[in-house]
């Protein structure tokens, strides 16, 4: 797709680019800097004091605000007592799985150390979130928003909203994440969560019996008549949540990097790991405040009543408190297709522009021939060598001591196998470091078959995939006849209903090693994940950036790791200048790719 040019010409353009960067920084070239200090704080979101992970003492953490093609530098300082990696969920890290923040590509940041992520948010728009990917830490917080705005030259398919609001919903346990981990290690289930948090806060006291006194709740203040953009993320452990705002329509506009066909919903099911952007017009009379609700789905509601998040939407001219019953959840106990039909109704706006000026639909995924097919089947957790584990196709993933991407770069043999089965294995389940052999520039069809009794969501790093179909029962070749080959949504996280399948298509154009996992945190912790390794057979640095010069080493490569001077106080000035020049070089490398 990109023509190559003589390297002298590329160098020349590169120098011009450096001049441009140095003299007139444009929105596109801009670098955004963030410092993240990750530490424990004590908070009592459900009235019980507990240890929570905060970023710069904030829970949820600060929102990273970027624009398409920006360079992003995040210096992460680990003040926890355990290893840390921050993962940028849905942010594609094009050509640089080095920055993905999962154990298959990065060595963890040890306690008291810091590590600087540097990447470009290339050819992307949308509302995403970040979270700590190791050791069940997400159950303790550490998450925050990640926004990629359109470049000013590309208009968004709706009027600019009056304001932007980030909303994090998620189930929550009052046990800390080490306790939760111990329960899983001991082969136990985590049981029912203790509540649902909205923006790190417990429920508004809508019912004196159900909600104890003295809980701090979230209040979102708005101006009457205005339209706001709400970016809602399910950052929880395992509970699907129904999201709704009393008396207000949710106009769905974007999801994980794609503009959708705009449709009103009175409520939407948001599964673990998913992000949705809604436009909400404050068109009510403000006779009272309004409830914002996130309630557990597909469970016995009379038992799960306390697992309900309630926040308050307050107009500046509000005449009183919210009172009375919450707005109803969907009444579909006997209609298991209701939620699935809602999911199917979410479609791609093929004529809207995404990150590039051409319409999203100009990538005609429906007419591309599939090169690889994987049917991935999960099961409820089962024992492997006496330990309770979770599997995909009968394989429970074991993280390698040396990350796969690093092992490849330094030619360390035997850390993983490239033999992930394309179909469920028939023999007994195994615990292995087994990885999918992706074909560079191939077009992969993945069928996710949920043979567990609970809801799952699956996420693929490095890519957006097309959700082309889902249905109950066993997938078969004939199921392809039902695929949406025209306006299936491109996203990074899809739900798979219990006893059902979801089919996705993905164009393997991003070189690297990419995590494919369930977002259900307990199943993930128990090994329900793998990686897709995509290698360009041609030796070139054009399709993948070389290893960053600050890479951390571990496992078989741990001797290469220099100790970090953890006593040194953060210094500014010189180091930022150095980063700036690193980025000029970085930008330069990118620039020459596109000639
Ligand atoms: C995010 O960045 C854009 C572009 O720099 C800016 O216009 C906008 O005000 C920022 N938003 C927030 C919430 O800071
Ligand atoms: C750690 O942070 C300091 C500034 O706070 C920075 O100068 C240094 O480069 C960082 N170290 C790494 C390895 O990222
Ligand atoms: C799709 O996007 C186009 C182009 O921005 C916009 O005009 C149109 O209203 C959108 N259609 C729907 C149904 O959302
Ligand atoms: C987690 O909670 C347990 C008690 O339930 C406590 O013993 C332990 O110290 C806590 N861990 C941390 C890291 O706070
Ligand atoms: C509060 O919840 C309890 C338990 O579900 C219910 O019996 C009671 O009617 C509710 N109170 C109000 C005022 O709605
Ligand atoms: C969505 O609902 C609002 C009222 O809240 C209405 O004004 C608008 O026309 C509806 N949009 C669509 C696409 O149905
Ligand atoms: C405000 O709207 C509510 C709900 O639509 C309605 O019940 C109420 O009568 C209205 N109040 C006034 C003062 O218009
Ligand atoms: C939900 O739980 C309640 C209380 O245990 C029980 O009486 C009821 O039958 C359950 N409902 C369903 C649909 O299982
Ligand atoms: C897809 O495969 C068919 C049959 O093998 C072939 O005729 C067609 O040209 C291929 N399409 C593309 C876009 O490669
Ligand atoms: C992986 O796939 C490539 C083709 O994409 C093939 O050449 C290679 O032999 C495969 N490797 C293994 C170990 O199967
Ligand atoms: C799991 O698979 C078995 C065998 O195909 C089937 O009988 C069972 O109904 C499936 N269960 C679910 C929940 O999909
Ligand atoms: C890619 O970059 C690395 C590090 O900068 C360099 O050592 C290597 O020779 C480059 N490879 C090619 C094929 O240009």
XYZ file of C-alpha atoms and ligand atoms in Angstrom:
763
model
C 0.000 0.000 0.000
C 2.861 2.413 0.777
C 5.376 2.971 -1.962
C 8.957 2.772 -0.940
C 11.302 5.560 -1.901
C 15.054 5.934 -1.961
C 16.335 6.314 1.559
C 18.051 9.619 0.802
C 14.711 11.104 -0.179
C 13.159 9.661 2.933
C 15.935 11.186 5.004
C 15.402 14.527 3.326
C 11.679 14.448 4.079
C 12.535 13.348 7.520
C 14.705 16.421 8.054
C 11.912 18.601 6.734
C 9.625 16.889 9.154
C 11.988 17.623 12.028
C 11.984 21.274 11.003
C 8.207 21.308 10.829
C 7.965 19.641 14.171
C 10.407 22.040 15.702
C 8.901 25.191 14.246
C 5.172 24.664 13.872
C 3.924 21.853 16.006
C 0.482 20.928 14.667
C -2.231 19.070 16.536
C -1.247 15.877 14.758
C 2.426 15.921 15.594
C 1.849 16.957 19.154
C 3.101 14.868 22.018
C 1.035 14.594 25.155
C 2.871 13.895 28.417
C 1.468 12.292 31.527
C 3.023 11.318 34.830
C 1.264 8.456 36.590
C 2.071 7.748 40.193
C 0.343 4.468 40.974
C -0.227 3.903 44.685
C -2.643 2.540 47.235
C -5.097 4.807 48.956
C -7.749 3.938 51.507
C -11.296 4.478 50.317
C -14.725 3.285 51.461
C -16.861 3.223 48.339
C -19.325 0.772 49.904
C -18.925 2.038 53.467
C -16.131 -0.403 54.347
C -12.582 1.052 54.378
C -10.379 -0.825 51.921
C -7.207 -0.570 49.915
C -7.796 0.912 46.459
C -5.341 1.549 43.606
C -5.186 5.224 42.654
C -3.339 7.129 39.928
C -1.945 10.420 41.222
C -4.143 9.797 44.305
C -7.242 9.763 42.094
C -9.730 6.919 41.812
C -10.691 6.595 38.963
C -7.440 7.917 37.499
C -7.030 10.940 35.229
C -8.322 10.810 31.654
C -5.689 10.709 28.931
C -6.822 13.174 26.276
C -5.279 12.765 22.823
C -6.010 13.403 19.165
C -5.508 10.955 16.261
C -1.799 10.486 15.473
C -0.580 12.160 18.668
C 2.459 10.759 20.396
C 1.750 9.765 23.967
C 4.338 9.605 26.740
C 3.234 8.211 30.091
C 5.819 7.885 32.798
C 4.473 5.283 35.207
C 5.899 5.148 38.709
C 5.011 1.956 40.582
C 4.361 2.712 44.246
C 2.508 -0.547 44.845
C 4.042 -3.455 46.707
C 3.788 -5.682 43.630
C 4.617 -5.729 39.918
C 2.656 -3.447 37.626
C 1.822 -3.000 33.950
C -0.690 -0.503 32.599
C -2.647 -1.740 29.592
C -4.323 0.694 27.181
C -7.436 -1.278 26.318
C -8.614 -0.755 22.738
C -5.728 1.597 21.929
C -4.163 -0.288 19.056
C -0.413 0.382 19.572
C 0.061 0.057 15.832
C 3.465 -1.507 15.025
C 4.414 -1.486 18.670
C 3.164 -4.309 20.861
C 6.209 -3.283 22.945
C 3.917 -0.745 24.622
C 0.838 -2.905 25.142
C 1.331 -3.520 28.858
C 0.560 -7.243 29.095
C 2.877 -10.056 30.182
C 3.232 -11.556 26.698
C 4.977 -8.434 25.433
C 6.362 -6.563 28.449
C 8.354 -7.401 31.538
C 6.533 -6.020 34.570
C 7.555 -2.792 36.272
C 8.870 -3.863 39.707
C 7.747 -2.049 42.878
C 9.465 1.348 43.348
C 10.520 1.453 39.670
C 9.168 3.605 36.921
C 8.845 2.990 33.232
C 7.935 5.367 30.439
C 5.457 4.214 27.827
C 5.807 5.995 24.487
C 3.517 5.301 21.584
C 1.487 6.883 18.837
C -2.306 6.721 18.722
C -2.244 6.113 15.025
C -5.288 6.153 12.749
C -7.708 5.881 15.635
C -10.524 7.778 17.300
C -12.783 6.876 20.185
C -13.317 6.477 23.909
C -11.318 3.772 25.664
C -9.861 3.106 29.104
C -6.651 1.938 30.700
C -6.206 -0.402 33.635
C -3.516 -2.374 35.497
C -3.312 -5.760 33.765
C -1.526 -7.937 36.345
C -2.482 -9.817 39.479
C -6.183 -9.023 39.544
C -5.328 -5.372 40.233
C -8.220 -4.050 38.152
C -10.546 -5.314 40.906
C -8.863 -2.713 43.147
C -9.064 0.218 40.706
C -6.196 1.797 38.791
C -8.381 2.493 35.767
C -9.131 5.721 33.916
C -10.313 7.069 30.557
C -8.363 7.258 27.307
C -9.868 9.571 24.692
C -8.682 9.891 21.094
C -10.342 12.918 19.490
C -10.836 13.447 15.780
C -8.334 15.658 14.043
C -9.888 19.109 13.475
C -10.007 18.532 9.698
C -12.322 15.520 10.066
C -15.821 16.380 11.197
C -17.577 14.185 13.695
C -20.983 12.781 12.640
C -22.909 14.899 15.183
C -22.877 18.434 16.583
C -20.047 19.125 18.988
C -21.436 18.250 22.410
C -21.628 20.895 25.120
C -19.560 18.764 27.480
C -17.815 15.407 27.871
C -18.419 13.084 30.816
C -16.534 9.892 31.633
C -18.536 7.208 33.437
C -16.924 4.072 34.868
C -19.308 1.357 35.987
C -18.281 -1.956 37.471
C -19.062 -4.610 40.027
C -17.025 -4.310 43.214
C -15.885 -6.433 46.145
C -15.040 -5.082 49.573
C -12.319 -7.755 49.792
C -8.995 -6.453 48.487
C -7.433 -7.841 45.319
C -4.942 -10.027 47.216
C -7.843 -11.672 49.048
C -9.719 -12.215 45.792
C -6.617 -13.761 44.252
C -6.171 -16.070 47.227
C -9.753 -17.273 46.851
C -9.163 -18.101 43.179
C -5.822 -19.759 43.942
C -7.610 -21.905 46.499
C -10.002 -23.089 43.776
C -12.977 -21.051 44.983
C -15.491 -18.892 43.180
C -15.561 -15.218 44.084
C -19.290 -15.270 44.689
C -21.643 -12.346 44.363
C -20.003 -8.897 44.283
C -20.773 -6.496 47.141
C -22.023 -3.722 44.903
C -21.599 -1.700 41.722
C -19.535 1.489 41.708
C -20.101 4.451 39.434
C -16.968 6.578 39.076
C -15.454 4.933 42.128
C -18.421 5.708 44.356
C -21.172 3.659 45.950
C -24.928 3.956 45.431
C -27.113 6.966 46.172
C -29.455 6.068 49.027
C -32.521 5.403 46.896
C -33.813 2.854 49.425
C -33.025 3.000 53.165
C -33.168 -0.774 53.555
C -30.871 -1.571 50.683
C -28.307 1.222 50.966
C -26.703 2.048 54.321
C -26.304 5.623 55.510
C -23.258 7.745 54.793
C -22.145 6.416 51.409
C -20.608 8.947 49.066
C -22.286 8.805 45.641
C -21.494 10.347 42.265
C -23.364 13.467 41.179
C -23.100 14.626 37.578
C -24.152 18.225 37.160
C -25.510 19.377 33.794
C -27.089 22.408 32.168
C -30.686 22.128 30.980
C -31.189 21.912 27.227
C -27.584 20.956 26.491
C -26.316 17.743 24.902
C -23.456 15.898 26.569
C -21.213 13.105 25.354
C -21.104 10.315 27.934
C -18.340 7.763 27.557
C -19.382 4.748 29.604
C -17.001 1.877 30.390
C -17.613 -1.376 32.249
C -14.363 -1.720 34.217
C -15.650 -4.418 36.562
C -14.666 -7.991 37.359
C -17.342 -10.134 35.742
C -20.836 -8.653 35.887
C -22.744 -7.500 32.804
C -24.513 -4.250 33.653
C -27.611 -2.591 32.287
C -27.011 1.166 32.032
C -29.850 3.682 32.017
C -30.716 7.249 32.991
C -34.174 7.979 34.310
C -36.402 9.738 31.726
C -33.485 10.253 29.317
C -32.677 8.699 25.971
C -29.205 7.357 25.312
C -28.347 8.162 21.704
C -25.588 5.707 20.833
C -22.912 7.426 18.739
C -19.602 5.560 19.025
C -18.218 2.336 20.353
C -14.553 1.419 20.835
C -13.335 3.436 17.891
C -16.229 3.233 15.422
C -19.037 5.678 14.835
C -22.294 3.788 15.001
C -25.607 4.288 13.303
C -27.177 6.704 15.785
C -30.071 5.128 17.643
C -31.891 5.863 20.892
C -31.866 3.311 23.682
C -33.693 3.620 26.992
C -31.079 1.264 28.427
C -28.100 -0.684 27.095
C -26.322 -3.798 28.337
C -22.638 -3.023 28.794
C -20.486 -6.074 29.347
C -17.168 -6.233 31.166
C -14.449 -4.393 29.230
C -16.807 -2.655 26.793
C -16.991 1.089 26.092
C -19.898 3.028 24.585
C -20.322 6.714 23.802
C -23.801 8.189 24.114
C -25.177 11.622 23.361
C -27.617 12.624 26.072
C -29.791 15.714 25.748
C -30.941 17.302 28.988
C -34.499 17.750 27.771
C -36.454 17.108 30.988
C -38.131 19.640 33.269
C -35.826 19.237 36.290
C -38.749 18.770 38.677
C -36.281 16.450 40.476
C -32.785 15.035 40.037
C -32.609 11.873 37.922
C -31.213 8.436 38.685
C -28.299 7.019 36.726
C -28.409 3.235 37.156
C -26.073 0.329 36.411
C -27.699 -2.925 37.520
C -26.571 -6.537 37.272
C -27.877 -8.515 34.298
C -28.862 -12.162 33.825
C -29.034 -12.858 37.560
C -31.822 -13.345 40.066
C -32.590 -9.719 40.822
C -34.249 -10.373 44.158
C -30.936 -11.783 45.401
C -28.688 -9.373 43.509
C -30.584 -6.186 44.420
C -27.647 -4.738 46.303
C -25.438 -5.207 43.230
C -26.807 -1.993 41.724
C -24.957 1.235 41.078
C -26.921 4.467 41.441
C -25.593 7.956 40.702
C -27.400 11.268 40.329
C -27.907 13.446 37.265
C -28.544 16.975 38.547
C -29.692 19.843 36.351
C -28.402 23.228 37.482
C -32.064 24.277 37.861
C -33.105 21.101 39.677
C -36.049 21.501 42.021
C -35.350 18.568 44.321
C -33.825 15.213 45.110
C -34.437 12.041 43.159
C -36.950 9.803 44.923
C -39.077 6.745 44.334
C -38.233 3.537 42.565
C -35.386 3.234 40.076
C -36.258 3.129 36.380
C -37.014 -0.443 35.369
C -34.443 -2.816 33.957
C -35.502 -4.718 30.830
C -38.170 -7.278 31.720
C -36.874 -10.145 29.621
C -36.516 -13.038 32.015
C -38.204 -15.354 29.543
C -36.714 -13.833 26.413
C -33.043 -14.656 26.118
C -32.821 -13.076 22.662
C -33.759 -9.574 23.899
C -30.223 -8.630 24.905
C -28.705 -10.345 21.881
C -31.047 -8.516 19.519
C -30.036 -5.270 21.161
C -26.374 -6.172 20.531
C -27.149 -6.990 16.899
C -28.858 -3.618 16.477
C -25.542 -1.824 17.079
C -24.198 -1.132 13.607
C -21.404 0.713 11.884
C -22.200 4.046 10.229
C -20.535 3.180 6.912
C -20.749 6.752 5.603
C -19.209 8.496 8.638
C -15.485 9.243 8.638
C -13.423 7.696 11.388
C -9.797 8.611 11.919
C -9.308 9.147 8.188
C -11.382 11.383 5.934
C -12.682 8.457 3.847
C -15.899 6.789 5.009
C -15.528 3.957 7.534
C -17.410 1.659 5.147
C -14.821 2.019 2.383
C -13.015 -0.902 4.017
C -15.324 -3.562 2.570
C -14.628 -6.359 5.023
C -17.473 -8.478 3.659
C -15.701 -9.089 0.355
C -12.300 -10.124 1.728
C -11.445 -13.826 1.597
C -10.760 -15.492 4.919
C -7.296 -17.064 5.212
C -7.399 -18.590 8.717
C -10.276 -19.928 10.797
C -10.197 -20.469 14.544
C -13.062 -21.868 16.570
C -12.310 -20.999 20.197
C -14.430 -22.756 22.782
C -14.385 -21.966 26.478
C -15.679 -24.153 29.298
C -16.448 -23.589 32.948
C -13.240 -23.774 35.048
C -11.925 -27.304 35.543
C -9.033 -29.016 37.296
C -5.664 -29.325 35.526
C -2.954 -31.049 37.581
C -5.064 -30.504 40.680
C -5.474 -26.740 40.111
C -8.659 -25.009 39.068
C -8.000 -23.430 35.656
C -9.963 -21.824 32.812
C -9.402 -22.820 29.201
C -9.904 -21.952 25.543
C -9.946 -24.984 23.244
C -8.719 -27.058 26.183
C -5.599 -24.932 26.713
C -5.077 -22.890 29.847
C -2.472 -20.228 29.141
C 0.654 -20.042 31.285
C 2.518 -16.748 31.084
C 6.114 -17.239 29.942
C 8.968 -16.059 32.179
C 10.359 -14.204 29.149
C 7.692 -12.225 27.268
C 7.039 -13.671 23.815
C 7.909 -10.499 21.924
C 11.219 -10.124 23.805
C 12.045 -13.806 23.374
C 11.581 -13.414 19.594
C 13.710 -10.280 19.408
C 16.616 -11.880 21.274
C 16.044 -15.329 19.772
C 15.441 -17.040 23.107
C 14.181 -20.511 22.215
C 11.634 -22.682 23.934
C 9.667 -20.054 25.863
C 6.402 -20.712 24.006
C 4.844 -22.928 21.330
C 3.261 -21.640 18.141
C 0.736 -24.444 18.086
C -2.512 -23.085 19.449
C -5.188 -25.447 18.111
C -7.656 -24.102 15.528
C -10.404 -26.246 17.118
C -11.080 -27.501 20.639
C -8.740 -30.381 21.505
C -10.379 -33.678 22.295
C -8.008 -34.945 24.989
C -7.740 -33.721 28.581
C -7.111 -29.977 29.095
C -3.510 -28.770 29.366
C -1.754 -25.767 30.919
C 0.704 -24.426 28.328
C 2.258 -21.343 26.768
C 0.604 -21.941 23.415
C 0.162 -19.107 20.933
C -1.787 -18.611 17.669
C 0.362 -18.414 14.544
C -1.153 -15.451 12.715
C -0.533 -14.848 9.017
C 0.717 -11.324 8.329
C -1.849 -9.579 6.104
C -4.138 -12.575 6.475
C -7.841 -12.223 7.200
C -8.844 -14.292 10.203
C -12.282 -15.548 11.138
C -12.636 -16.321 14.822
C -15.696 -18.043 16.228
C -16.016 -17.619 19.974
C -18.164 -20.416 21.352
C -19.238 -19.884 24.959
C -19.693 -23.288 26.567
C -19.593 -21.752 30.046
C -22.743 -21.041 32.004
C -21.944 -17.331 32.351
C -21.586 -14.372 30.097
C -18.131 -13.691 28.660
C -16.620 -10.821 26.737
C -13.544 -11.351 24.583
C -10.990 -8.708 23.769
C -8.211 -8.617 21.173
C -5.315 -6.190 21.591
C -3.745 -4.428 18.619
C -6.830 -4.515 16.429
C -10.439 -3.629 15.906
C -12.397 -6.634 14.621
C -15.743 -6.823 12.842
C -18.550 -8.393 14.814
C -20.391 -10.203 12.017
C -22.733 -12.542 13.852
C -23.951 -14.046 17.091
C -26.543 -16.643 17.931
C -27.504 -19.311 20.442
C -26.475 -22.916 19.902
C -23.478 -24.464 18.261
C -21.791 -22.569 15.400
C -21.591 -24.470 12.094
C -20.486 -23.661 8.556
C -24.107 -22.831 7.751
C -24.036 -20.065 10.369
C -21.998 -18.016 7.911
C -25.214 -17.451 5.961
C -26.387 -15.185 8.795
C -23.265 -12.982 8.884
C -23.610 -9.231 8.525
C -21.181 -8.552 5.694
C -21.942 -4.868 5.387
C -22.244 -2.810 8.572
C -21.094 -5.013 11.451
C -19.412 -2.847 14.067
C -15.607 -2.738 14.277
C -14.556 -2.855 17.930
C -12.134 -4.554 20.317
C -14.441 -6.211 22.886
C -17.445 -8.402 22.118
C -19.885 -10.267 24.285
C -20.547 -13.993 23.877
C -23.753 -15.167 25.532
C -23.705 -18.438 27.469
C -24.564 -21.332 25.179
C -24.047 -19.078 22.166
C -21.393 -18.022 19.664
C -20.078 -14.748 18.293
C -18.146 -14.563 15.020
C -15.532 -11.891 14.354
C -13.329 -11.057 11.366
C -9.945 -9.412 11.721
C -7.406 -8.164 9.208
C -3.972 -9.115 10.556
C -2.126 -6.016 9.373
C -0.528 -5.045 12.680
C 2.774 -6.802 13.340
C 3.364 -7.824 16.944
C 2.223 -10.242 19.610
C -1.349 -9.533 20.621
C -3.322 -10.705 23.610
C -6.690 -12.417 23.041
C -8.519 -12.885 26.332
C -11.748 -13.049 28.202
C -12.414 -9.788 30.028
C -14.059 -11.771 32.806
C -11.284 -11.140 35.329
C -11.505 -14.428 37.231
C -11.447 -16.591 34.086
C -8.601 -14.476 32.705
C -6.650 -14.913 35.933
C -7.214 -18.681 35.660
C -5.690 -18.799 32.160
C -8.444 -18.107 29.628
C -6.313 -16.220 27.137
C -3.727 -16.642 24.404
C -1.805 -14.427 21.994
C -1.836 -14.010 18.231
C 1.687 -13.652 16.936
C 1.861 -11.695 13.670
C 5.270 -11.567 12.020
C 6.280 -9.930 8.774
C 8.475 -12.570 7.061
C 10.404 -9.740 5.403
C 13.136 -8.358 7.719
C 12.206 -4.700 7.997
C 11.587 -2.070 10.605
C 8.800 -0.567 8.542
C 5.971 -2.721 9.774
C 7.113 -2.862 13.367
C 9.090 -0.444 15.478
C 12.318 -1.796 16.936
C 12.525 -2.591 20.627
C 12.329 0.639 22.686
C 15.643 1.653 24.234
C 14.145 1.608 27.731
C 12.789 -1.970 27.471
C 12.779 -3.882 30.733
C 14.289 -7.378 30.854
C 13.234 -10.419 32.814
C 13.193 -14.215 32.643
C 15.994 -15.588 30.480
C 17.078 -12.011 29.722
C 17.127 -10.686 33.277
C 20.933 -10.355 33.228
C 20.528 -7.577 30.641
C 18.530 -5.429 33.052
C 20.470 -2.564 34.593
C 19.429 -1.698 38.125
C 17.247 1.381 38.391
C 18.329 4.169 40.669
C 15.138 4.187 42.678
C 16.411 6.806 45.103
C 16.781 9.552 42.481
C 14.172 12.265 42.649
C 12.319 12.898 39.412
C 14.222 15.481 37.406
C 12.691 17.602 34.692
C 14.181 19.688 31.934
C 17.036 17.609 30.635
C 15.056 14.380 30.607
C 12.130 16.000 28.843
C 14.411 17.444 26.229
C 15.841 13.988 25.701
C 12.332 12.602 25.333
C 11.501 15.297 22.860
C 14.434 14.301 20.683
C 13.569 10.651 21.065
C 10.224 11.613 19.695
C 11.608 13.523 16.800
C 13.405 10.365 15.816
C 10.293 8.340 16.463
C 8.163 10.678 14.374
C 10.813 10.605 11.723
C 10.736 6.839 11.541
C 6.984 6.912 11.176
C 7.097 9.643 8.622
C 9.424 7.669 6.410
C 7.080 4.642 6.585
C 4.412 6.563 4.793
C 6.370 7.706 1.815
C -8.743 17.421 24.977
O -7.846 17.875 24.007
C -8.469 18.660 23.009
C -7.442 18.933 21.927
O -6.254 19.375 22.472
C -9.023 19.923 23.641
O -9.670 20.691 22.667
C -10.020 19.534 24.708
O -10.485 20.676 25.388
C -9.396 18.586 25.713
N -10.439 18.081 26.571
C -10.304 18.062 27.890
C -11.457 17.508 28.647
O -9.303 18.444 28.449
C 11.597 7.660 35.681
O 11.043 8.946 35.861
C 11.958 10.022 35.685
C 11.226 11.329 35.894
O 10.205 11.216 36.831
C 12.523 9.999 34.285
O 13.515 10.983 34.196
C 13.139 8.639 33.991
O 13.508 8.601 32.640
C 12.131 7.539 34.240
N 12.781 6.267 34.070
C 12.325 5.349 33.224
C 13.115 4.088 33.155
O 11.338 5.507 32.550
C -23.779 8.624 9.602
O -22.752 9.544 9.391
C -23.109 10.569 8.492
C -21.838 11.318 8.105
O -21.291 11.995 9.183
C -24.156 11.426 9.167
O -24.515 12.488 8.326
C -25.366 10.555 9.434
O -26.312 11.279 10.171
C -24.996 9.314 10.219
N -26.140 8.426 10.183
C -26.682 7.871 11.258
C -27.888 7.031 11.033
O -26.214 7.991 12.363
C -6.131 -7.603 52.260
O -7.096 -7.909 53.216
C -6.652 -8.823 54.202
C -7.791 -9.045 55.186
O -8.911 -9.451 54.547
C -5.444 -8.290 54.953
O -4.957 -9.283 55.829
C -4.377 -7.913 53.959
O -3.323 -7.250 54.633
C -4.927 -7.006 52.899
N -3.902 -6.814 51.917
C -3.468 -5.639 51.601
C -2.388 -5.603 50.573
O -3.953 -4.650 52.095
C -36.630 -1.005 49.649
O -36.201 -2.300 49.305
C -36.858 -3.290 50.032
C -36.160 -4.620 49.717
O -36.246 -4.901 48.361
C -38.327 -3.310 49.647
O -39.006 -4.306 50.374
C -38.917 -1.945 49.972
O -40.224 -1.877 49.477
C -38.097 -0.847 49.324
N -38.524 0.416 49.843
C -38.996 1.369 49.067
C -39.388 2.638 49.726
O -39.080 1.228 47.839
C -33.641 10.303 20.099
O -34.448 10.827 21.112
C -34.519 12.255 21.135
C -35.341 12.670 22.306
O -34.682 12.346 23.495
C -35.117 12.749 19.855
O -35.114 14.154 19.853
C -34.295 12.244 18.687
O -34.914 12.586 17.469
C -34.153 10.736 18.731
N -33.185 10.349 17.709
C -33.312 9.240 16.976
C -32.250 8.981 15.966
O -34.234 8.472 17.129
C -41.990 17.130 34.709
O -41.847 15.875 33.995
C -42.360 14.774 34.724
C -41.976 13.508 33.983
O -42.080 13.647 32.617
C -43.865 14.946 34.864
O -44.409 13.841 35.571
C -44.134 16.222 35.644
O -45.509 16.456 35.701
C -43.459 17.418 34.981
N -43.532 18.543 35.887
C -43.818 19.769 35.482
C -43.824 20.805 36.525
O -44.026 19.987 34.313
C -34.868 -15.715 43.004
O -34.499 -15.881 44.341
C -35.600 -15.889 45.230
C -35.090 -15.886 46.656
O -34.190 -16.913 46.869
C -36.461 -17.121 44.913
O -37.578 -17.142 45.749
C -36.911 -17.040 43.474
O -37.593 -18.210 43.114
C -35.741 -16.852 42.538
N -36.239 -16.580 41.211
C -35.839 -17.245 40.154
C -36.446 -16.840 38.852
O -35.031 -18.155 40.206
C -11.744 -14.705 -3.127
O -11.717 -16.060 -3.538
C -12.428 -16.307 -4.741
C -12.470 -17.816 -4.990
O -11.267 -18.387 -4.607
C -11.768 -15.537 -5.886
O -12.482 -15.752 -7.068
C -11.778 -14.048 -5.528
O -11.089 -13.324 -6.508
C -11.146 -13.805 -4.190
N -11.390 -12.418 -3.813
C -10.422 -11.613 -3.396
C -10.851 -10.225 -3.044
O -9.284 -11.965 -3.283
C 3.332 -20.059 11.001
O 2.682 -19.618 9.833
C 3.569 -19.334 8.779
C 2.746 -18.801 7.620
O 2.040 -17.692 8.043
C 4.316 -20.595 8.363
O 5.258 -20.275 7.366
C 5.053 -21.141 9.579
O 5.639 -22.378 9.253
C 4.077 -21.353 10.732
N 4.837 -21.752 11.913
C 4.506 -22.806 12.634
C 5.390 -23.129 13.785
O 3.521 -23.471 12.393
C -21.573 -27.210 26.026
O -21.256 -28.179 25.044
C -21.966 -29.409 25.186
C -21.421 -30.372 24.146
O -21.435 -29.775 22.876
C -23.454 -29.134 25.016
O -24.173 -30.319 25.197
C -23.888 -28.115 26.056
O -25.234 -27.774 25.834
C -23.034 -26.846 25.948
N -23.398 -25.940 27.016
C -23.408 -24.631 26.854
C -23.786 -23.800 28.034
O -23.110 -24.130 25.797
C 15.834 -2.403 12.814
O 16.203 -1.555 13.892
C 17.172 -2.127 14.752
C 17.353 -1.208 15.944
O 17.337 0.122 15.559
C 18.449 -2.371 13.983
O 19.391 -2.979 14.834
C 18.155 -3.296 12.809
O 19.299 -3.460 12.022
C 17.038 -2.745 11.947
N 16.666 -3.765 10.968
C 16.471 -3.498 9.673
C 16.126 -4.655 8.806
O 16.547 -2.375 9.221
